[in-house]
Coordinates of C-alpha atoms in Angstrom, one line a residue:
Chain A
M206 CA -25.3 10.5 -27.1
T207 CA -27.1 10.1 -23.7
P208 CA -25.6 6.7 -21.7
E209 CA -29.8 5.1 -21.8
Q210 CA -29.3 5.0 -26.0
L211 CA -26.6 2.7 -25.5
L212 CA -25.5 -0.7 -24.6
Y213 CA -22.9 -2.4 -22.3
S214 CA -21.3 -5.2 -21.3
K215 CA -20.3 -7.2 -18.5
T216 CA -16.9 -5.3 -18.7
H217 CA -17.9 -1.9 -18.6
E218 CA -17.5 -1.1 -22.8
W219 CA -20.8 1.0 -23.9
V220 CA -21.2 0.3 -27.2
H221 CA -23.5 2.4 -30.4
V222 CA -23.9 1.2 -33.7
E223 CA -24.9 3.7 -36.4
T224 CA -26.0 2.5 -40.4
D225 CA -24.5 5.0 -43.2
S226 CA -26.4 5.0 -46.4
S227 CA -24.1 2.1 -47.9
G228 CA -26.0 -0.4 -45.2
T229 CA -22.4 0.2 -43.5
K230 CA -22.2 -0.9 -39.9
T231 CA -20.2 1.7 -37.3
A232 CA -19.9 0.5 -33.6
T233 CA -18.3 3.1 -31.7
V234 CA -16.7 2.0 -28.5
G235 CA -16.6 4.1 -25.7
L236 CA -15.8 2.9 -21.2
S237 CA -18.7 3.8 -19.0
A238 CA -19.8 6.2 -16.5
F239 CA -19.8 3.7 -13.7
A240 CA -16.3 1.7 -14.3
L241 CA -13.9 5.5 -15.4
D242 CA -15.4 6.2 -11.4
L243 CA -14.0 2.2 -10.2
L244 CA -10.4 3.3 -11.8
T245 CA -10.7 6.6 -10.6
D246 CA -6.6 7.3 -11.0
L247 CA -6.1 7.0 -14.3
V248 CA -3.1 6.4 -15.4
F249 CA -2.2 5.4 -18.3
V250 CA -4.3 3.7 -21.9
E251 CA -3.4 1.9 -24.5
L252 CA -5.5 2.2 -27.9
P253 CA -4.8 -0.1 -31.2
E254 CA -3.7 1.0 -34.5
V255 CA -6.3 1.9 -37.1
G256 CA -7.0 -1.6 -39.3
R257 CA -6.1 -4.1 -36.5
A258 CA -8.8 -6.6 -36.2
V259 CA -11.0 -6.9 -33.1
S260 CA -13.0 -10.0 -33.0
A261 CA -15.8 -9.4 -30.6
G262 CA -15.2 -10.4 -26.7
E263 CA -11.4 -10.1 -27.3
P264 CA -8.9 -6.9 -26.3
F265 CA -8.6 -4.9 -27.9
G266 CA -6.6 -2.1 -26.4
E267 CA -6.2 -1.6 -21.4
I268 CA -6.8 0.9 -19.5
E269 CA -4.5 1.2 -15.7
S270 CA -5.5 3.1 -12.7
V271 CA -2.7 3.5 -10.4
K272 CA -3.9 0.5 -8.7
A273 CA -5.1 -2.1 -11.6
V274 CA -5.2 -2.2 -15.7
S275 CA -7.9 -3.5 -17.2
D276 CA -8.7 -4.9 -20.8
L277 CA -10.8 -3.5 -23.1
Y278 CA -13.3 -5.6 -25.0
S279 CA -15.0 -5.8 -28.4
P280 CA -18.6 -5.8 -28.4
V281 CA -18.4 -6.9 -32.3
D282 CA -16.3 -8.6 -34.7
G283 CA -14.1 -6.3 -37.1
Q284 CA -11.6 -3.6 -37.8
I285 CA -10.7 -0.8 -35.7
A286 CA -11.7 2.3 -38.4
E287 CA -10.1 5.1 -36.3
V288 CA -9.4 5.4 -32.1
N289 CA -9.5 8.5 -29.8
G290 CA -5.8 9.7 -30.9
P291 CA -5.9 12.9 -28.1
I292 CA -7.4 11.2 -25.2
V293 CA -4.2 9.7 -24.5
E294 CA -2.4 12.2 -23.6
K295 CA -6.2 14.0 -22.1
L296 CA -6.9 10.8 -19.8
E297 CA -9.5 13.2 -17.9
T298 CA -11.1 12.9 -20.6
L299 CA -12.7 10.1 -20.1
A300 CA -14.4 10.9 -16.4
E301 CA -15.5 14.1 -17.7
D302 CA -17.1 13.3 -20.8
P303 CA -17.6 9.2 -21.0
Y304 CA -19.8 9.1 -23.8
G305 CA -18.8 11.5 -25.8
A306 CA -15.8 13.2 -26.3
G307 CA -14.4 10.7 -24.0
W308 CA -14.9 7.3 -26.7
L309 CA -11.8 5.5 -27.6
V310 CA -12.3 3.5 -30.9
K311 CA -15.1 3.0 -33.7
I312 CA -14.8 0.0 -34.8
K313 CA -16.0 -0.9 -38.7
V314 CA -18.0 -3.9 -38.4
S315 CA -17.8 -7.0 -40.1
D316 CA -20.8 -8.8 -37.4
D317 CA -21.8 -7.5 -34.9
A318 CA -24.4 -11.1 -33.5
G319 CA -21.5 -9.7 -30.4
L320 CA -24.8 -7.2 -29.4
A321 CA -26.7 -9.9 -29.0
D322 CA -25.2 -10.0 -25.0
L323 CA -24.8 -6.4 -24.6
F324 CA -27.0 -5.3 -21.7
A325 CA -29.7 -1.7 -22.2
F326 CA -28.9 0.9 -19.5
A327 CA -31.5 -0.5 -16.9
A328 CA -29.6 -3.6 -17.0
Y329 CA -26.5 -2.4 -16.8
R330 CA -27.1 -0.4 -13.9
K331 CA -28.8 -3.4 -12.1
Q332 CA -25.3 -5.1 -13.2
C333 CA -23.4 -1.7 -11.3
E334 CA -25.3 -1.6 -7.6
E335 CA -25.4 -4.7 -8.0
E336 CA -21.4 -5.0 -8.3
S337 CA -21.0 -2.2 -5.2
Q338 CA -23.5 -3.8 -3.0
H339 CA -20.3 -6.1 -1.9
Chain B
M52 CA -17.2 -11.6 -5.5
T53 CA -14.8 -12.7 -3.5
S54 CA -15.8 -16.0 -1.6
T55 CA -14.2 -15.0 2.4
F56 CA -15.3 -17.2 5.6
Y57 CA -15.8 -14.9 7.6
T58 CA -15.6 -11.2 7.7
P59 CA -12.6 -8.7 7.7
L60 CA -12.3 -6.5 11.0
H61 CA -14.1 -2.7 11.7
T62 CA -11.4 -0.1 12.6
P63 CA -13.4 2.2 15.1
L64 CA -13.2 5.1 12.0
Y65 CA -15.3 2.5 9.9
D66 CA -18.6 4.0 10.1
W67 CA -16.4 7.4 9.5
H68 CA -14.9 5.8 6.3
V69 CA -18.3 4.8 5.0
A70 CA -20.0 7.7 5.1
H71 CA -17.4 9.5 3.5
G72 CA -16.7 7.9 0.3
G73 CA -13.9 4.9 1.2
R74 CA -13.6 2.6 -1.1
M75 CA -14.2 -0.5 1.4
V76 CA -11.3 -3.6 0.5
E77 CA -10.4 -6.8 3.0
F78 CA -7.0 -5.9 3.6
A79 CA -4.2 -8.2 6.4
G80 CA -8.4 -9.6 7.4
W81 CA -10.2 -5.2 7.7
A82 CA -12.0 -3.6 5.7
M83 CA -10.0 0.3 4.9
P84 CA -10.5 1.7 2.5
V85 CA -8.0 2.1 0.0
Q86 CA -9.6 5.6 -0.9
Y87 CA -11.6 8.7 -0.6
T88 CA -11.4 10.8 -3.7
S89 CA -7.9 9.5 -5.5
I90 CA -5.4 7.8 -4.5
I91 CA -3.4 10.2 -6.7
E92 CA -5.1 13.1 -4.7
E93 CA -4.3 11.9 -1.3
H94 CA -0.7 10.9 -2.1
L95 CA 0.1 14.6 -3.3
A96 CA -1.9 16.5 0.0
T97 CA 0.9 13.4 2.0
R98 CA 3.8 15.2 -0.1
S99 CA 3.0 19.0 -0.4
A100 CA 0.3 19.5 3.6
V101 CA -0.7 16.7 5.7
G102 CA -2.6 12.9 5.6
L103 CA -4.3 10.9 7.7
C104 CA -4.6 7.8 7.4
D105 CA -6.1 4.7 10.1
I106 CA -3.8 1.8 9.9
T107 CA -4.9 0.2 13.0
H108 CA -5.4 -3.0 10.8
M109 CA -1.5 -3.0 12.2
S110 CA -0.5 -5.8 15.3
H111 CA -0.1 -4.5 18.4
F112 CA 1.4 -6.2 21.5
R113 CA 2.0 -5.0 24.3
F114 CA 4.9 -6.5 26.6
E115 CA 5.8 -6.0 30.8
G116 CA 7.9 -6.7 33.2
P117 CA 11.5 -7.5 33.8
G118 CA 12.3 -9.8 31.2
A119 CA 10.5 -8.6 28.6
G120 CA 12.9 -6.2 26.6
D121 CA 15.5 -9.2 27.1
F122 CA 12.7 -11.5 25.0
L123 CA 12.4 -9.6 23.1
G124 CA 16.6 -9.4 21.8
H125 CA 15.5 -12.8 21.8
L126 CA 12.5 -13.3 19.9
L127 CA 13.9 -9.7 17.5
T128 CA 17.0 -9.9 14.9
R129 CA 18.4 -6.4 17.0
R130 CA 19.1 -5.8 21.0
I131 CA 15.6 -4.5 23.1
G132 CA 16.8 -4.6 26.2
D133 CA 18.7 -1.7 25.8
L134 CA 16.1 0.4 24.3
N135 CA 15.8 3.6 26.4
P136 CA 12.4 5.2 27.2
G137 CA 10.9 7.0 24.6
H138 CA 12.9 5.2 21.6
L139 CA 11.9 2.9 18.9
R140 CA 14.0 1.1 17.0
Y141 CA 13.1 -0.8 13.1
S142 CA 14.0 -4.4 13.4
L143 CA 13.2 -8.3 12.2
V144 CA 11.7 -11.4 13.5
T145 CA 13.4 -14.1 11.3
N146 CA 13.0 -18.1 10.6
D147 CA 15.1 -20.6 12.4
E148 CA 16.1 -20.7 8.7
G149 CA 16.5 -16.7 8.1
G150 CA 13.9 -16.0 6.7
I151 CA 11.6 -12.9 7.4
L152 CA 8.5 -13.8 9.5
D153 CA 7.9 -10.0 10.1
D154 CA 9.6 -6.6 10.3
V155 CA 8.4 -4.7 13.4
L156 CA 8.7 -1.7 15.0
V157 CA 9.4 -1.4 18.5
G158 CA 9.1 1.4 21.0
H159 CA 10.3 1.7 25.4
F160 CA 7.4 3.8 26.8
H161 CA 6.2 3.8 30.7
D162 CA 2.7 3.4 31.3
A163 CA 1.1 5.9 34.1
K164 CA 2.4 4.7 36.7
A165 CA 5.7 4.7 35.8
Q166 CA 5.6 0.7 34.5
P167 CA 8.0 0.1 32.0
F168 CA 6.0 -1.2 28.8
Y169 CA 7.3 -2.0 25.7
V170 CA 4.8 -2.1 22.5
V171 CA 5.1 -3.7 18.8
V172 CA 4.2 -2.5 16.1
A173 CA 3.7 -5.5 14.0
N174 CA 2.1 -6.3 9.6
G175 CA -1.7 -7.1 9.8
V176 CA -0.9 -9.8 7.9
N177 CA 1.2 -11.2 10.4
R178 CA 0.0 -11.5 13.5
L179 CA -2.0 -14.9 14.3
K180 CA 1.6 -15.9 12.9
L181 CA 3.5 -13.9 15.3
V182 CA 0.9 -14.5 18.0
D183 CA 2.4 -18.5 17.6
W184 CA 5.8 -17.4 16.9
I185 CA 6.0 -16.0 21.0
N186 CA 3.8 -18.5 22.5
A187 CA 6.1 -21.1 20.8
H188 CA 9.3 -19.4 22.2
L189 CA 8.2 -17.9 25.9
P190 CA 7.8 -20.2 27.2
K191 CA 11.9 -21.4 26.5
E192 CA 13.0 -18.4 27.3
L193 CA 10.9 -18.2 31.2
A194 CA 12.0 -21.6 31.4
Q195 CA 15.6 -20.6 31.0
F196 CA 15.5 -17.0 33.0
P197 CA 13.5 -18.0 36.1
G198 CA 12.6 -15.2 37.4
Q199 CA 12.8 -12.5 34.7
E200 CA 8.8 -12.4 34.3
V201 CA 6.8 -11.9 30.5
A202 CA 3.5 -10.7 30.4
Y203 CA 2.4 -9.9 26.7
W204 CA -1.4 -9.4 25.4
D205 CA -2.6 -9.0 22.2
V206 CA -4.0 -5.1 22.1
T207 CA -4.5 -5.1 18.7
R208 CA -8.3 -4.6 19.4
L209 CA -8.4 -2.7 21.5
W210 CA -5.7 -0.4 20.1
A211 CA -6.7 2.4 16.5
M212 CA -3.8 3.5 14.7
I213 CA -3.8 6.6 12.8
A214 CA -1.0 8.0 10.5
I215 CA -0.2 11.7 10.3
Q216 CA 1.6 12.1 7.8
G217 CA 3.1 15.2 5.7
P218 CA 4.8 18.4 6.1
R219 CA 2.8 20.0 8.0
S220 CA 1.7 16.6 10.6
L221 CA 4.6 18.7 12.7
D222 CA 1.5 22.2 12.6
L223 CA -1.3 20.2 12.9
L224 CA -0.6 18.6 15.6
R225 CA 1.0 21.0 17.3
P226 CA -2.1 22.5 19.4
F227 CA -3.8 18.6 20.5
V228 CA -0.5 17.1 21.7
D229 CA 1.1 18.1 25.7
A230 CA 4.3 16.9 24.4
D231 CA 6.3 18.8 22.3
L232 CA 6.1 17.8 19.1
D233 CA 8.6 19.8 17.2
E234 CA 11.8 18.1 19.9
M235 CA 11.0 15.1 19.6
P236 CA 13.5 13.5 17.2
Y237 CA 13.3 10.4 14.2
Y238 CA 12.5 7.5 16.1
T239 CA 11.2 8.3 19.0
G240 CA 8.4 8.4 20.7
A241 CA 6.5 9.5 24.6
E242 CA 3.1 8.7 26.5
I243 CA 0.6 12.4 25.6
R244 CA -2.3 13.2 25.9
I245 CA -4.1 14.1 23.7
L246 CA -7.3 17.1 22.9
H247 CA -11.2 15.4 22.5
P248 CA -13.1 16.9 21.4
A249 CA -15.1 15.9 23.9
G250 CA -13.2 18.8 25.6
R251 CA -10.7 15.9 27.3
R252 CA -7.7 14.9 26.8
Q253 CA -6.9 11.0 26.3
G254 CA -4.4 9.0 26.5
G255 CA -2.1 7.8 23.7
I256 CA 1.3 7.3 22.7
I257 CA 3.5 9.0 20.1
S258 CA 5.8 7.9 17.5
R259 CA 8.1 10.2 15.1
T260 CA 8.2 7.7 12.4
G261 CA 6.1 6.6 9.9
Y262 CA 6.0 4.9 6.5
T263 CA 6.3 8.0 3.8
A264 CA 9.0 9.1 3.8
E265 CA 7.6 12.8 4.8
D266 CA 8.3 13.8 8.5
G267 CA 5.7 12.7 9.8
F268 CA 3.8 10.8 12.9
E269 CA 1.5 7.8 14.3
L270 CA -0.5 7.8 17.2
I271 CA -1.7 5.4 18.5
L272 CA -4.8 5.9 20.6
G273 CA -8.2 3.5 22.4
V274 CA -10.2 2.9 20.0
G275 CA -13.3 4.2 22.1
V276 CA -11.7 8.1 21.8
A277 CA -10.2 6.8 18.2
P278 CA -13.0 8.7 15.9
G279 CA -12.8 11.2 18.1
V280 CA -9.5 12.5 17.9
W281 CA -9.6 11.0 14.1
Q282 CA -13.0 14.7 13.5
A283 CA -10.8 17.3 14.7
L284 CA -7.6 16.3 13.3
L285 CA -9.3 16.3 9.4
E286 CA -11.2 19.3 10.6
A287 CA -7.8 20.6 11.7
A288 CA -5.5 19.8 8.7
R289 CA -7.5 20.5 5.8
P290 CA -7.3 24.3 6.5
L291 CA -3.6 23.1 5.6
G292 CA -4.5 21.4 2.7
G293 CA -4.9 18.4 4.1
L294 CA -7.1 15.2 3.6
P295 CA -7.4 12.0 4.5
T296 CA -5.8 8.6 3.3
G297 CA -6.4 5.6 2.2
I298 CA -4.5 2.1 1.6
G299 CA -3.5 3.0 -1.9
A300 CA -2.5 6.0 -1.0
R301 CA -0.4 4.3 1.7
D302 CA 1.2 2.1 -0.6
T303 CA 2.1 4.9 -3.7
L304 CA 4.2 6.1 -0.9
R305 CA 5.7 3.9 1.0
L306 CA 6.8 2.6 -2.9
E307 CA 8.7 6.1 -3.5
A308 CA 10.0 5.6 -0.3
G309 CA 11.6 2.1 -0.9
M310 CA 10.0 0.9 1.9
P311 CA 9.7 -3.2 2.0
L312 CA 6.1 -4.5 2.0
Y313 CA 5.0 -7.7 4.2
G314 CA 3.7 -9.8 1.0
H315 CA 6.1 -7.9 -1.0
E316 CA 8.9 -7.7 -0.2
L317 CA 9.8 -9.5 2.1
T318 CA 8.7 -13.1 2.4
E319 CA 10.5 -16.1 4.6
Q320 CA 11.7 -17.1 1.1
V321 CA 14.0 -13.8 1.1
N322 CA 16.5 -12.7 4.1
P323 CA 17.9 -9.7 5.3
F324 CA 21.1 -8.8 3.6
Q325 CA 18.3 -10.3 -0.3
A326 CA 16.0 -7.4 1.5
G327 CA 18.4 -4.9 1.8
L328 CA 17.9 -4.5 5.8
G329 CA 21.6 -6.4 7.3
F330 CA 21.1 -3.4 9.2
A331 CA 18.5 -4.9 11.4
C332 CA 20.4 -7.7 12.3
E333 CA 22.4 -7.9 14.9
L334 CA 25.0 -10.7 14.2
H335 CA 27.0 -11.0 16.8
N336 CA 26.1 -11.2 21.3
L337 CA 22.2 -12.0 20.9
D338 CA 21.3 -14.5 20.3
Y339 CA 17.3 -15.7 18.6
P340 CA 16.1 -17.8 15.8
G341 CA 18.1 -17.8 12.5
R342 CA 20.9 -16.0 13.9
D343 CA 23.2 -18.4 13.2
A344 CA 22.1 -19.3 9.8
L345 CA 22.1 -15.3 8.8
L346 CA 25.9 -15.6 9.9
R347 CA 26.1 -18.8 7.7
L348 CA 24.0 -16.5 5.6
K349 CA 26.4 -13.6 5.6
Q350 CA 29.6 -15.4 4.3
Q351 CA 27.4 -16.3 1.5
P352 CA 27.1 -14.5 -2.3
L353 CA 23.2 -13.0 -2.9
E354 CA 20.9 -15.5 -5.0
S355 CA 18.9 -12.0 -4.7
Q356 CA 19.1 -8.3 -4.1
R357 CA 16.3 -6.4 -4.0
I358 CA 16.3 -3.1 -6.5
G359 CA 14.0 -0.2 -7.3
L360 CA 13.3 -0.5 -10.7
E361 CA 11.7 3.2 -13.3
M362 CA 10.5 2.1 -16.2
A363 CA 10.9 4.2 -20.0
G364 CA 7.1 3.3 -20.9
R365 CA 3.6 3.9 -19.9
R366 CA 2.7 0.7 -18.3
V367 CA 3.8 -0.2 -15.3
P368 CA 4.8 -3.5 -13.8
R369 CA 2.9 -5.2 -10.8
Q370 CA 4.0 -7.8 -8.5
G371 CA 4.7 -10.9 -10.0
C372 CA 6.3 -9.3 -13.4
M373 CA 9.2 -11.1 -14.9
I374 CA 12.6 -9.6 -14.7
L375 CA 14.7 -10.6 -18.4
A376 CA 17.7 -9.0 -19.3
E377 CA 19.7 -10.5 -22.8
S378 CA 16.3 -12.3 -23.2
R379 CA 17.5 -15.0 -20.0
P380 CA 14.4 -14.8 -16.5
I381 CA 16.8 -13.3 -13.2
G382 CA 14.0 -11.6 -10.9
Q383 CA 10.7 -10.0 -9.8
V384 CA 8.4 -8.0 -9.4
T385 CA 7.6 -7.3 -6.0
S386 CA 5.5 -4.3 -6.1
G387 CA 5.3 -1.7 -8.9
S388 CA 3.1 1.3 -9.9
Y389 CA 2.4 4.8 -11.1
S390 CA 4.5 7.3 -9.1
P391 CA 2.3 9.8 -8.6
T392 CA 4.7 12.4 -7.4
F393 CA 7.4 11.4 -10.2
E394 CA 4.7 10.7 -13.1
K395 CA 5.8 7.2 -14.4
P396 CA 6.1 4.0 -13.4
V397 CA 8.0 2.4 -10.9
A398 CA 8.5 -0.6 -9.4
M399 CA 10.7 -2.8 -6.1
G400 CA 12.1 -5.8 -7.1
Y401 CA 14.5 -8.8 -7.2
V402 CA 17.2 -9.8 -9.5
T403 CA 20.2 -11.6 -9.7
P404 CA 23.2 -9.6 -8.0
E405 CA 24.8 -8.7 -11.7
Y406 CA 22.0 -7.0 -12.8
A407 CA 21.5 -5.0 -9.7
Q408 CA 24.1 -1.4 -10.0
P409 CA 22.2 1.4 -10.7
G410 CA 21.7 2.2 -14.5
T411 CA 21.6 -1.6 -15.3
R412 CA 19.3 -1.6 -18.4
V413 CA 16.6 -4.8 -18.0
D414 CA 12.5 -5.0 -19.2
V415 CA 10.0 -6.0 -17.3
D416 CA 7.1 -8.8 -18.7
I417 CA 4.2 -6.7 -18.7
R418 CA 1.1 -9.4 -19.7
G419 CA 3.1 -10.9 -22.3
R420 CA 5.0 -8.0 -23.5
L421 CA 8.4 -6.5 -22.7
E422 CA 8.9 -2.7 -21.1
P423 CA 12.1 -1.9 -21.0
A424 CA 13.4 -0.3 -17.1
N425 CA 16.6 0.8 -15.5
V426 CA 17.1 -0.3 -12.7
V427 CA 18.0 2.6 -10.6
K428 CA 18.9 3.8 -6.5
L429 CA 16.2 3.3 -3.3
P430 CA 14.3 4.9 -2.4
F431 CA 13.2 6.7 -5.6
Y432 CA 11.8 9.5 -3.3
R433 CA 13.0 11.8 -0.2
R434 CA 12.2 15.1 1.3
N435 CA 14.0 18.3 0.7
P436 CA 16.5 18.1 3.2
K437 CA 14.4 21.9 4.6
G438 CA 12.0 19.7 6.1
K439 CA 14.9 17.0 7.7
H440 CA 14.7 16.6 11.6
K441 CA 16.8 17.7 14.2

């Protein structure tokens, strides 16, 4: 995935939704390069159990840097289908490949209405520029 | 987007910080870099080599006059009149109830005309509070001791301060300073001339002190010469493995060193005995605000005690997290961070004395979930004795 192809939340998660032949939608969620750069010194990521129900706008995990902890928010309703277990012990993957090997969870989507609140790349980049200016 | 009603003050190194990737935050009323590249890298560079940190946000007061030393002794919790030139002393400022108003470092020096003066380095956040406190007490002193004049200046905006900390700090500074730093014991200092890249030597004050548990120095300079000296020191530091460090690393370094920070471990609601700083309070033959209260408090059992915590898991306790034992609240975390040296979360906090023994198992409520922790002896970190001061 290139960053331009993804949708972004206000809280800096990126989302990519794929629909398989049976019509099932799966959302892959990660954290944007901008957010990872802000966090810099990652020390801990907590990811949910597979099977856990998640709701749009609700936390599904947390990410901690030396200075602060942040919740990770789900952009859709659904169920955790897969988690990127290895990154928990290899946090540097997140910053090295945020839109590839650094994905966090895959969610089997039951309701994708939350996607309407997300930004396309250009709008997200604008938000980040504004955030960095103060 | 925090709403502020004032612009944070800029240190003379502000432009340098911004130009070199410093992530600027408001701290104690100043715009300070929390980090340049990474708190962990900057922290580890200080432990292994040398870190340079702009600490101009610290408050600086200069006291002069025949009564200056005694006046400070009547304001602070320790005698100052007997402090020899070239020596520094850690002290507290307490209110009438014995609560901690600030913790300060006092140094006794002589200027170029051999006139003695005292430097009080205080916390940045407490500057205006201390100015008020001094102004409230100085007239009484002058009335009580006529002829023993005391003059003081808040020189915070005139002086820059740079911390040079780490095992290579001596190697770094030796060629810059016209004093025998090798023979300068811990908690002593001197008025020195320091090499400026413009080829001139500039006056300053250096002391073998710090807030990291490493060998190191703190350097006071005029704001005008600070940028040149900072850049020259950094250039010389890089080949040694040194880095500029932000206040993020300063905080993780002092936490590992078990050193309290005002607004965290130290507040007006805490007394020196709870904080483990009873050693900094002279209770006899010295009179200062809070002395009588401290005498009383010393006879009473402590309500709570400062402790260190090592977490079993990876979630990081932060200031304000509740500490529990057997599901009952027993205290609060005052500082917590991931420790770059030990690669796990550590914290300081206050608990009731029955749980303050090292080895006690407690829980910390981190955002609604209990995380097991062990009470440990402070400090978390001591440097290798090989680098010990003489």
